[in-house]
Amino acid sequence: MKIVVTGGLGYIGSHVVVELQNEGFEVVIIDDLSNSSESVLDGIFSITGKRPLFEKIDLRERSRVKSFFKTHNDLKGVIHFAASKAVGESVAKPLHYYENNLHTLNYLLQEMEKMEAAKFIFSSSCTVYGQADELPITEVAPIKPAESPYGNTKQIGEEIIADTCRVSTNFHAIALRYFNPIGAHESVLIGELPIGIPQNLVPFITQTGIGLRDQLSVFGNDYPTEDGTCVRDYIHVLDLAKAHVAALKRLLQGNNTESFEVFNIGTGKGSSVLEVIKAFEEVSEMKLNYAIAERREGDVVAAYADTEKANRVLGWKAELSLKDALKSAWKWEKKVRS
Ligand code: NAD
Ligand code: WQD
């Protein structure tokens, strides 16, 4: 079964490609290399022994998207990761985000609408919930006004998909709302490679640990949480990858009960910034240089998933711990800098 993975050379996409290949799927990757490198293909090949087909396409080029679907007229599904994902950058460059995250989605869906049976998985985000009124967050929690153009693209993206499902009987989709993905493949042949100064906590921690950054700033310790720092649901990228395969199989086997379904993908456990630092210090056996700093604008106090729906309906559950994930992130950082 041939599956297209857009953004398949990126952080999450590459881990999903490995999982798909391990499950016997034939994978075609589309990526424009705007935030990844072709060498990721070597990492995938070293892990699975199979080199996925790769087409360097910028999905904003509509004619190329069209001809891709004409050539690959035997594909069974699309997992769509390709997008720009830096929250701060999206505030500075909103039009780029609306184009890269939404025009591309529109072009893909226009081609998929023509397929006899189209199955689509969309990378959504817990960011759609903003600061939820109740924790843990269920899928029926209200969608809050987006804090950034990036967050808005995920909300609008879900709406575009829902509207398409309403009118196209052959089109079935699942949106996975990821919480905070971290970690790397245990082989450390693939992992997260942020360009420039990392915006996310775990890459900043590992880069500080390795000496690339002097000090980690903990953004605020006066939040209404147990230790005053923000709480998030950190999920190992390997668990996240498995959730995609479970969702894809549900669509391919026709087990979905609605044409558009949404699932939270997290561990269900919240960890504070200080807890993450402590866990990192334990797995790395080193002291991390950090200091308390001002709050970061736009941060929610706490977000962690209610995963009951994903557990029950997808038959999927996160199995790896925060320490497992941090261990792999640290091993990856050491390998990348060696
Ligand atoms: P990433 O940047 O590592 O991967 C995205 C890939 O898409 C990159 O390889 C990039 O080169 C490619 N790409 C971007 N624009 C493209 C275009 N126009 N045409 C073709 N390829 C293009 O990001 P990631 O962390 O792997 O995230 C994957 C998806 O998951 C994104 O949609 C992101 O918004 C979503 N997501 C990520 C997180 C997270 O914390 N990493 C959390 C929630 C949701
Ligand atoms: C986690 C915690 C920070 C860096 C982001 C996106 C979200 C989703 C996942 C895509 C927060 C604190 C961080 C640092 C710190 N992505 N922190 N010092 O903000 O939960 O979510 O990634 O969809 O949309 O917003 O993740 O890793 O940036 O922050 O203290 O140097 O770590 O304040 O509490 P976040 P993060």
CSV table of C-alpha atoms and ligand atoms in Angstrom, one decimal:
chain,number,residue,atom,x,y,z
A,1,MET,CA,0.0,0.0,0.0
A,2,LYS,CA,1.5,3.3,-1.1
A,3,ILE,CA,1.3,6.2,1.4
A,4,VAL,CA,2.4,9.7,0.8
A,5,VAL,CA,4.1,11.5,3.6
A,6,THR,CA,4.4,15.3,3.1
A,7,GLY,CA,7.2,16.8,5.2
A,8,GLY,CA,8.5,13.2,5.6
A,9,LEU,CA,12.1,14.4,6.0
A,10,GLY,CA,11.2,16.6,9.0
A,11,TYR,CA,11.3,15.7,12.7
A,12,ILE,CA,8.0,13.9,13.2
A,13,GLY,CA,7.5,12.9,9.6
A,14,SER,CA,10.8,10.9,9.5
A,15,HIS,CA,9.9,8.9,12.5
A,16,VAL,CA,6.5,8.1,11.0
A,17,VAL,CA,8.1,7.0,7.8
A,18,VAL,CA,10.2,4.5,9.7
A,19,GLU,CA,7.1,3.2,11.5
A,20,LEU,CA,5.1,2.9,8.2
A,21,GLN,CA,8.0,1.0,6.6
A,22,ASN,CA,8.2,-1.3,9.5
A,23,GLU,CA,4.5,-2.0,9.1
A,24,GLY,CA,5.0,-2.9,5.5
A,25,PHE,CA,3.7,0.3,3.8
A,26,GLU,CA,5.4,1.7,0.7
A,27,VAL,CA,6.2,5.3,1.4
A,28,VAL,CA,6.7,8.3,-1.0
A,29,ILE,CA,8.0,11.4,0.7
A,30,ILE,CA,7.3,14.9,-0.5
A,31,ASP,CA,9.4,17.6,1.1
A,32,ASP,CA,10.9,20.9,-0.1
A,33,LEU,CA,13.9,20.7,2.3
A,34,SER,CA,13.0,24.1,3.8
A,35,ASN,CA,13.4,22.7,7.3
A,36,SER,CA,15.2,19.4,6.7
A,37,SER,CA,17.9,17.7,4.8
A,38,GLU,CA,18.1,15.0,2.2
A,39,SER,CA,20.5,13.1,4.4
A,40,VAL,CA,17.6,12.1,6.6
A,41,LEU,CA,16.9,9.5,3.8
A,42,ASP,CA,20.1,7.8,4.7
A,43,GLY,CA,19.1,7.7,8.4
A,44,ILE,CA,15.7,6.1,7.4
A,45,PHE,CA,17.5,3.6,5.2
A,46,SER,CA,20.0,2.6,7.9
A,47,ILE,CA,17.1,1.9,10.3
A,48,THR,CA,14.7,0.1,8.0
A,49,GLY,CA,16.9,-1.1,5.1
A,50,LYS,CA,14.4,0.5,2.8
A,51,ARG,CA,14.9,3.8,1.0
A,52,PRO,CA,11.6,5.6,0.5
A,53,LEU,CA,10.9,7.3,-2.8
A,54,PHE,CA,11.6,11.0,-2.4
A,55,GLU,CA,10.2,13.9,-4.5
A,56,LYS,CA,11.5,17.4,-3.8
A,57,ILE,CA,8.4,19.4,-4.2
A,58,ASP,CA,7.3,22.7,-2.7
A,59,LEU,CA,3.6,22.1,-2.1
A,60,ARG,CA,2.9,25.7,-2.8
A,61,GLU,CA,3.6,24.9,-6.5
A,62,ARG,CA,0.1,23.8,-7.4
A,63,SER,CA,1.0,22.4,-10.9
A,64,ARG,CA,3.6,20.1,-9.3
A,65,VAL,CA,1.1,18.9,-6.7
A,66,LYS,CA,-1.3,18.1,-9.6
A,67,SER,CA,1.3,16.2,-11.6
A,68,PHE,CA,2.5,14.3,-8.5
A,69,PHE,CA,-1.0,12.9,-8.0
A,70,LYS,CA,-1.3,12.1,-11.7
A,71,THR,CA,1.9,10.1,-11.6
A,72,HIS,CA,1.1,8.4,-8.3
A,73,ASN,CA,-2.5,7.3,-9.1
A,74,ASP,CA,-2.2,4.2,-7.0
A,75,LEU,CA,-1.7,5.9,-3.6
A,76,LYS,CA,-4.0,4.9,-0.7
A,77,GLY,CA,-3.5,7.7,1.7
A,78,VAL,CA,-1.7,10.9,2.6
A,79,ILE,CA,-0.1,11.9,6.0
A,80,HIS,CA,0.4,15.6,5.9
A,81,PHE,CA,3.2,17.1,8.1
A,82,ALA,CA,4.6,19.7,5.7
A,83,ALA,CA,4.1,23.1,7.3
A,84,SER,CA,6.0,25.9,9.0
A,85,LYS,CA,5.8,25.6,12.7
A,86,ALA,CA,7.6,28.4,14.6
A,87,VAL,CA,5.0,30.2,16.7
A,88,GLY,CA,7.1,33.4,17.1
A,89,GLU,CA,8.1,33.5,13.4
A,90,SER,CA,4.4,33.2,12.5
A,91,VAL,CA,3.6,36.4,14.4
A,92,ALA,CA,6.3,38.2,12.3
A,93,LYS,CA,5.5,36.6,9.0
A,94,PRO,CA,1.7,35.8,9.1
A,95,LEU,CA,1.3,35.7,5.3
A,96,HIS,CA,4.0,33.2,4.9
A,97,TYR,CA,2.3,30.9,7.5
A,98,TYR,CA,-1.1,31.3,5.9
A,99,GLU,CA,0.3,30.4,2.5
A,100,ASN,CA,2.6,27.6,3.5
A,101,ASN,CA,0.2,25.9,5.9
A,102,LEU,CA,-3.1,26.5,4.2
A,103,HIS,CA,-2.6,27.0,0.5
A,104,THR,CA,-0.7,23.7,0.5
A,105,LEU,CA,-3.5,22.0,2.4
A,106,ASN,CA,-6.0,23.3,-0.1
A,107,TYR,CA,-4.0,22.1,-3.1
A,108,LEU,CA,-3.5,18.6,-1.6
A,109,LEU,CA,-7.2,18.3,-0.8
A,110,GLN,CA,-8.2,19.4,-4.3
A,111,GLU,CA,-6.3,16.5,-5.8
A,112,MET,CA,-7.4,14.1,-3.1
A,113,GLU,CA,-11.1,14.9,-3.8
A,114,LYS,CA,-10.6,13.3,-7.2
A,115,MET,CA,-9.5,10.0,-5.7
A,116,GLU,CA,-11.9,7.1,-5.4
A,117,ALA,CA,-11.1,6.6,-1.7
A,118,ALA,CA,-9.1,9.3,-0.1
A,119,LYS,CA,-7.6,8.8,3.4
A,120,PHE,CA,-6.0,11.8,5.0
A,121,ILE,CA,-4.2,12.4,8.3
A,122,PHE,CA,-3.5,15.9,9.4
A,123,SER,CA,-0.9,17.2,11.9
A,124,SER,CA,-2.9,19.4,14.3
A,125,SER,CA,-1.8,20.7,17.7
A,126,CYS,CA,-2.9,21.1,21.3
A,127,THR,CA,-2.4,24.8,20.6
A,128,VAL,CA,-6.0,24.8,19.2
A,129,TYR,CA,-7.2,24.6,22.9
A,130,GLY,CA,-5.3,27.6,24.1
A,131,GLN,CA,-5.7,27.7,27.9
A,132,ALA,CA,-8.3,25.1,28.4
A,133,ASP,CA,-10.9,25.6,31.1
A,134,GLU,CA,-10.6,22.0,32.3
A,135,LEU,CA,-7.7,19.6,32.7
A,136,PRO,CA,-7.0,17.1,31.3
A,137,ILE,CA,-8.1,18.4,27.9
A,138,THR,CA,-10.7,16.3,26.0
A,139,GLU,CA,-11.4,16.6,22.3
A,140,VAL,CA,-14.7,18.4,23.0
A,141,ALA,CA,-13.0,21.2,24.9
A,142,PRO,CA,-13.8,24.5,23.2
A,143,ILE,CA,-11.4,25.8,20.6
A,144,LYS,CA,-10.0,29.1,21.9
A,145,PRO,CA,-9.1,32.1,19.7
A,146,ALA,CA,-5.7,31.4,18.3
A,147,GLU,CA,-2.7,33.1,20.1
A,148,SER,CA,-0.7,33.2,16.9
A,149,PRO,CA,-1.0,32.9,13.1
A,150,TYR,CA,0.6,29.5,13.4
A,151,GLY,CA,-2.1,28.3,15.8
A,152,ASN,CA,-4.7,29.9,13.6
A,153,THR,CA,-3.5,27.8,10.6
A,154,LYS,CA,-4.1,24.6,12.6
A,155,GLN,CA,-7.6,25.7,13.6
A,156,ILE,CA,-8.5,26.8,10.0
A,157,GLY,CA,-6.8,23.7,8.6
A,158,GLU,CA,-9.1,21.5,10.7
A,159,GLU,CA,-12.1,23.5,9.5
A,160,ILE,CA,-11.1,23.2,5.8
A,161,ILE,CA,-10.8,19.4,6.3
A,162,ALA,CA,-14.2,19.2,8.1
A,163,ASP,CA,-15.9,21.2,5.3
A,164,THR,CA,-14.3,18.9,2.7
A,165,CYS,CA,-15.5,15.8,4.5
A,166,ARG,CA,-19.0,17.2,4.6
A,167,VAL,CA,-19.3,17.4,0.8
A,168,SER,CA,-16.9,14.6,-0.4
A,169,THR,CA,-18.2,11.2,0.5
A,170,ASN,CA,-15.0,9.5,-0.7
A,171,PHE,CA,-12.8,11.7,1.5
A,172,HIS,CA,-12.1,10.6,5.1
A,173,ALA,CA,-9.8,12.3,7.5
A,174,ILE,CA,-8.3,12.2,11.0
A,175,ALA,CA,-6.7,15.2,12.7
A,176,LEU,CA,-4.2,14.3,15.4
A,177,ARG,CA,-3.8,17.0,18.0
A,178,TYR,CA,-0.2,16.5,19.2
A,179,PHE,CA,0.8,17.7,22.7
A,180,ASN,CA,4.6,18.3,23.0
A,181,PRO,CA,6.6,15.9,20.9
A,182,ILE,CA,10.1,15.3,22.1
A,183,GLY,CA,12.9,12.7,21.8
A,184,ALA,CA,14.5,10.8,19.0
A,185,HIS,CA,14.6,7.3,17.5
A,186,GLU,CA,16.6,4.9,19.7
A,187,SER,CA,19.2,4.3,17.0
A,188,VAL,CA,19.8,8.1,17.0
A,189,LEU,CA,20.0,7.9,13.2
A,190,ILE,CA,17.1,10.4,13.0
A,191,GLY,CA,16.0,13.1,15.5
A,192,GLU,CA,15.1,16.8,15.8
A,193,LEU,CA,17.4,19.3,14.2
A,194,PRO,CA,16.2,22.8,15.0
A,195,ILE,CA,17.8,25.5,12.8
A,196,GLY,CA,19.2,28.4,14.9
A,197,ILE,CA,18.3,29.0,18.5
A,198,PRO,CA,15.7,26.4,19.6
A,199,GLN,CA,12.4,27.8,20.7
A,200,ASN,CA,11.2,24.6,22.3
A,201,LEU,CA,12.2,23.5,25.8
A,202,VAL,CA,13.8,20.1,25.3
A,203,PRO,CA,16.2,21.1,22.4
A,204,PHE,CA,17.2,24.1,24.4
A,205,ILE,CA,17.9,21.9,27.4
A,206,THR,CA,20.1,19.4,25.4
A,207,GLN,CA,21.9,22.2,23.6
A,208,THR,CA,22.7,23.8,27.0
A,209,GLY,CA,23.8,20.5,28.3
A,210,ILE,CA,26.2,20.0,25.4
A,211,GLY,CA,27.6,23.6,25.8
A,212,LEU,CA,26.1,25.1,22.7
A,213,ARG,CA,24.0,27.5,24.9
A,214,ASP,CA,25.2,29.1,28.1
A,215,GLN,CA,22.1,28.9,30.1
A,216,LEU,CA,18.5,27.8,29.9
A,217,SER,CA,15.9,30.5,30.8
A,218,VAL,CA,12.9,29.1,32.7
A,219,PHE,CA,10.1,31.3,31.5
A,220,GLY,CA,8.3,32.2,34.7
A,221,ASN,CA,8.0,30.5,38.1
A,222,ASP,CA,5.0,32.4,39.4
A,223,TYR,CA,2.3,30.5,37.6
A,224,PRO,CA,-0.5,28.8,39.5
A,225,THR,CA,1.0,25.4,39.3
A,226,GLU,CA,2.6,23.2,42.0
A,227,ASP,CA,6.2,24.6,41.5
A,228,GLY,CA,5.2,27.8,39.7
A,229,THR,CA,6.4,26.7,36.3
A,230,CYS,CA,4.2,25.8,33.3
A,231,VAL,CA,3.0,22.3,32.8
A,232,ARG,CA,2.9,20.4,29.5
A,233,ASP,CA,2.3,16.9,28.2
A,234,TYR,CA,5.6,15.7,26.7
A,235,ILE,CA,5.2,12.7,24.4
A,236,HIS,CA,8.0,10.6,22.9
A,237,VAL,CA,8.1,11.0,19.1
A,238,LEU,CA,8.1,7.2,18.8
A,239,ASP,CA,4.8,6.9,20.6
A,240,LEU,CA,3.5,9.7,18.4
A,241,ALA,CA,4.7,7.9,15.3
A,242,LYS,CA,2.7,4.8,16.3
A,243,ALA,CA,-0.4,6.9,16.7
A,244,HIS,CA,-0.2,7.8,13.1
A,245,VAL,CA,-0.1,4.2,12.0
A,246,ALA,CA,-3.1,3.4,14.2
A,247,ALA,CA,-5.0,6.3,12.7
A,248,LEU,CA,-4.1,5.4,9.2
A,249,LYS,CA,-5.1,1.8,9.6
A,250,ARG,CA,-8.5,2.9,11.1
A,251,LEU,CA,-9.2,4.9,7.9
A,252,LEU,CA,-7.9,2.2,5.5
A,253,GLN,CA,-9.9,-0.5,7.2
A,254,GLY,CA,-13.0,1.7,7.1
A,255,ASN,CA,-13.4,1.5,10.9
A,256,ASN,CA,-14.0,5.3,11.3
A,257,THR,CA,-17.5,6.2,12.5
A,258,GLU,CA,-17.4,9.7,11.1
A,259,SER,CA,-15.8,11.1,8.0
A,260,PHE,CA,-13.7,13.5,10.1
A,261,GLU,CA,-12.4,12.4,13.5
A,262,VAL,CA,-10.1,14.2,15.9
A,263,PHE,CA,-7.8,12.7,18.6
A,264,ASN,CA,-5.6,14.0,21.3
A,265,ILE,CA,-2.2,12.5,21.1
A,266,GLY,CA,-0.3,12.9,24.4
A,267,THR,CA,0.7,10.8,27.4
A,268,GLY,CA,-2.1,12.2,29.7
A,269,LYS,CA,0.6,13.2,32.2
A,270,GLY,CA,1.6,16.8,32.9
A,271,SER,CA,5.2,17.8,33.7
A,272,SER,CA,6.4,21.2,34.9
A,273,VAL,CA,9.5,22.9,33.4
A,274,LEU,CA,11.4,22.2,36.6
A,275,GLU,CA,10.3,18.5,36.5
A,276,VAL,CA,11.7,18.2,33.0
A,277,ILE,CA,15.0,19.8,34.0
A,278,LYS,CA,15.2,17.4,37.0
A,279,ALA,CA,14.5,14.4,34.8
A,280,PHE,CA,17.1,15.6,32.3
A,281,GLU,CA,19.7,16.0,35.1
A,282,GLU,CA,19.0,12.5,36.2
A,283,VAL,CA,19.3,10.8,32.8
A,284,SER,CA,22.3,12.9,31.7
A,285,GLU,CA,24.0,12.7,35.2
A,286,MET,CA,24.9,16.4,35.0
A,287,LYS,CA,23.8,19.7,36.4
A,288,LEU,CA,22.0,21.9,34.0
A,289,ASN,CA,22.8,25.6,34.0
A,290,TYR,CA,19.4,27.4,34.2
A,291,ALA,CA,17.9,30.5,35.7
A,292,ILE,CA,14.4,31.8,36.3
A,293,ALA,CA,13.4,34.5,33.8
A,294,GLU,CA,10.4,36.5,32.8
A,295,ARG,CA,7.3,34.8,31.6
A,296,ARG,CA,7.2,34.2,27.8
A,297,GLU,CA,4.3,36.0,26.1
A,298,GLY,CA,1.5,33.7,24.9
A,299,ASP,CA,2.4,30.7,27.1
A,300,VAL,CA,-0.5,28.9,28.6
A,301,VAL,CA,-0.3,27.8,32.3
A,302,ALA,CA,-0.9,24.1,31.9
A,303,ALA,CA,-2.0,21.7,29.1
A,304,TYR,CA,-2.2,17.9,29.2
A,305,ALA,CA,-4.3,15.5,27.3
A,306,ASP,CA,-7.2,13.3,28.2
A,307,THR,CA,-6.2,10.4,26.0
A,308,GLU,CA,-9.1,8.1,26.7
A,309,LYS,CA,-10.6,8.6,23.2
A,310,ALA,CA,-7.3,7.7,21.5
A,311,ASN,CA,-6.7,4.8,23.9
A,312,ARG,CA,-10.2,3.3,23.3
A,313,VAL,CA,-11.0,4.2,19.7
A,314,LEU,CA,-7.5,3.9,18.1
A,315,GLY,CA,-6.3,1.2,20.5
A,316,TRP,CA,-3.2,3.3,21.0
A,317,LYS,CA,-1.5,4.3,24.2
A,318,ALA,CA,1.8,6.2,24.9
A,319,GLU,CA,4.2,3.7,26.4
A,320,LEU,CA,7.4,5.6,26.8
A,321,SER,CA,8.2,7.8,29.8
A,322,LEU,CA,9.5,11.4,30.0
A,323,LYS,CA,12.8,10.0,31.1
A,324,ASP,CA,12.9,7.6,28.1
A,325,ALA,CA,12.3,10.6,25.8
A,326,LEU,CA,14.9,12.8,27.5
A,327,LYS,CA,17.4,10.0,27.4
A,328,SER,CA,17.0,9.6,23.6
A,329,ALA,CA,17.0,13.4,23.1
A,330,TRP,CA,20.3,13.6,25.0
A,331,LYS,CA,21.8,10.7,23.1
A,332,TRP,CA,20.8,12.4,19.9
A,333,GLU,CA,22.3,15.7,20.9
A,334,LYS,CA,25.6,14.1,21.8
A,335,LYS,CA,25.7,12.2,18.5
A,336,VAL,CA,24.9,15.3,16.4
A,337,ARG,CA,27.6,17.3,18.1
A,338,SER,CA,30.2,14.5,18.0
B,1,NAD,P1,9.5,19.9,10.7
B,1,NAD,O1,9.8,21.4,10.3
B,1,NAD,O2,10.7,19.2,11.3
B,1,NAD,O3,8.9,19.1,9.5
B,1,NAD,C1,8.2,19.7,8.5
B,1,NAD,C2,8.7,19.3,7.1
B,1,NAD,O4,7.9,19.9,6.1
B,1,NAD,C3,10.2,19.8,6.9
B,1,NAD,O5,11.0,18.8,6.5
B,1,NAD,C4,10.0,20.9,5.8
B,1,NAD,O6,11.1,21.0,5.0
B,1,NAD,C5,8.8,20.4,5.1
B,1,NAD,N1,8.0,21.5,4.5
B,1,NAD,C6,7.6,22.7,5.0
B,1,NAD,N2,6.9,23.4,4.1
B,1,NAD,C7,6.9,22.7,3.0
B,1,NAD,C8,6.3,22.9,1.7
B,1,NAD,N3,5.7,24.0,1.3
B,1,NAD,N4,6.4,21.9,0.8
B,1,NAD,C9,7.0,20.7,1.1
B,1,NAD,N5,7.6,20.5,2.3
B,1,NAD,C10,7.5,21.5,3.2
B,1,NAD,O7,8.3,20.0,11.7
B,1,NAD,P2,7.8,18.8,12.7
B,1,NAD,O8,8.1,19.2,14.1
B,1,NAD,O9,8.1,17.5,12.2
B,1,NAD,O10,6.2,19.0,12.5
B,1,NAD,C11,5.4,18.3,11.6
B,1,NAD,C12,4.0,18.8,11.7
B,1,NAD,O11,3.5,18.6,13.0
B,1,NAD,C13,3.8,20.2,11.3
B,1,NAD,O12,2.6,20.4,10.6
B,1,NAD,C14,3.6,20.9,12.7
B,1,NAD,O13,2.9,22.1,12.6
B,1,NAD,C15,2.9,19.8,13.5
B,1,NAD,N6,3.1,19.9,14.9
B,1,NAD,C16,4.4,19.9,15.4
B,1,NAD,C17,4.6,20.0,16.8
B,1,NAD,C18,6.0,20.0,17.4
B,1,NAD,O14,6.1,20.5,18.5
B,1,NAD,N7,7.0,19.6,16.6
B,1,NAD,C19,3.5,20.0,17.6
B,1,NAD,C20,2.2,20.0,17.1
B,1,NAD,C21,2.0,19.9,15.7
B,2,WQD,C1,7.3,24.2,26.8
B,2,WQD,C2,7.5,24.9,28.2
B,2,WQD,C3,7.8,27.3,28.1
B,2,WQD,C4,11.8,27.2,26.2
B,2,WQD,C5,5.0,24.8,21.4
B,2,WQD,C6,4.0,25.4,20.5
B,2,WQD,C7,2.8,24.5,20.2
B,2,WQD,C8,3.3,23.1,19.8
B,2,WQD,C9,4.3,22.5,20.7
B,2,WQD,C10,3.2,23.0,17.4
B,2,WQD,C11,6.7,26.2,28.3
B,2,WQD,C12,9.0,26.6,28.7
B,2,WQD,C13,10.6,26.8,26.8
B,2,WQD,C14,12.7,27.7,27.1
B,2,WQD,C15,11.3,27.6,28.9
B,2,WQD,N1,3.9,23.1,18.5
B,2,WQD,N2,10.3,27.0,28.1
B,2,WQD,N3,12.4,27.9,28.4
B,2,WQD,O1,5.1,26.4,24.1
B,2,WQD,O2,4.2,24.2,25.0
B,2,WQD,O3,4.3,24.5,22.6
B,2,WQD,O4,5.4,23.5,20.8
B,2,WQD,O5,2.1,22.9,17.2
B,2,WQD,O6,2.0,25.0,19.3
B,2,WQD,O7,3.5,26.6,21.0
B,2,WQD,O8,6.4,24.2,23.9
B,2,WQD,O9,8.7,23.6,24.2
B,2,WQD,O10,8.2,26.0,23.6
B,2,WQD,O11,7.7,25.2,25.8
B,2,WQD,O12,11.0,27.7,30.1
B,2,WQD,O13,13.8,28.1,26.6
B,2,WQD,O14,8.8,25.2,28.4
B,2,WQD,O15,7.6,28.5,28.8
B,2,WQD,O16,6.2,26.3,29.5
B,2,WQD,P1,5.0,24.9,24.0
B,2,WQD,P2,7.8,24.7,24.3
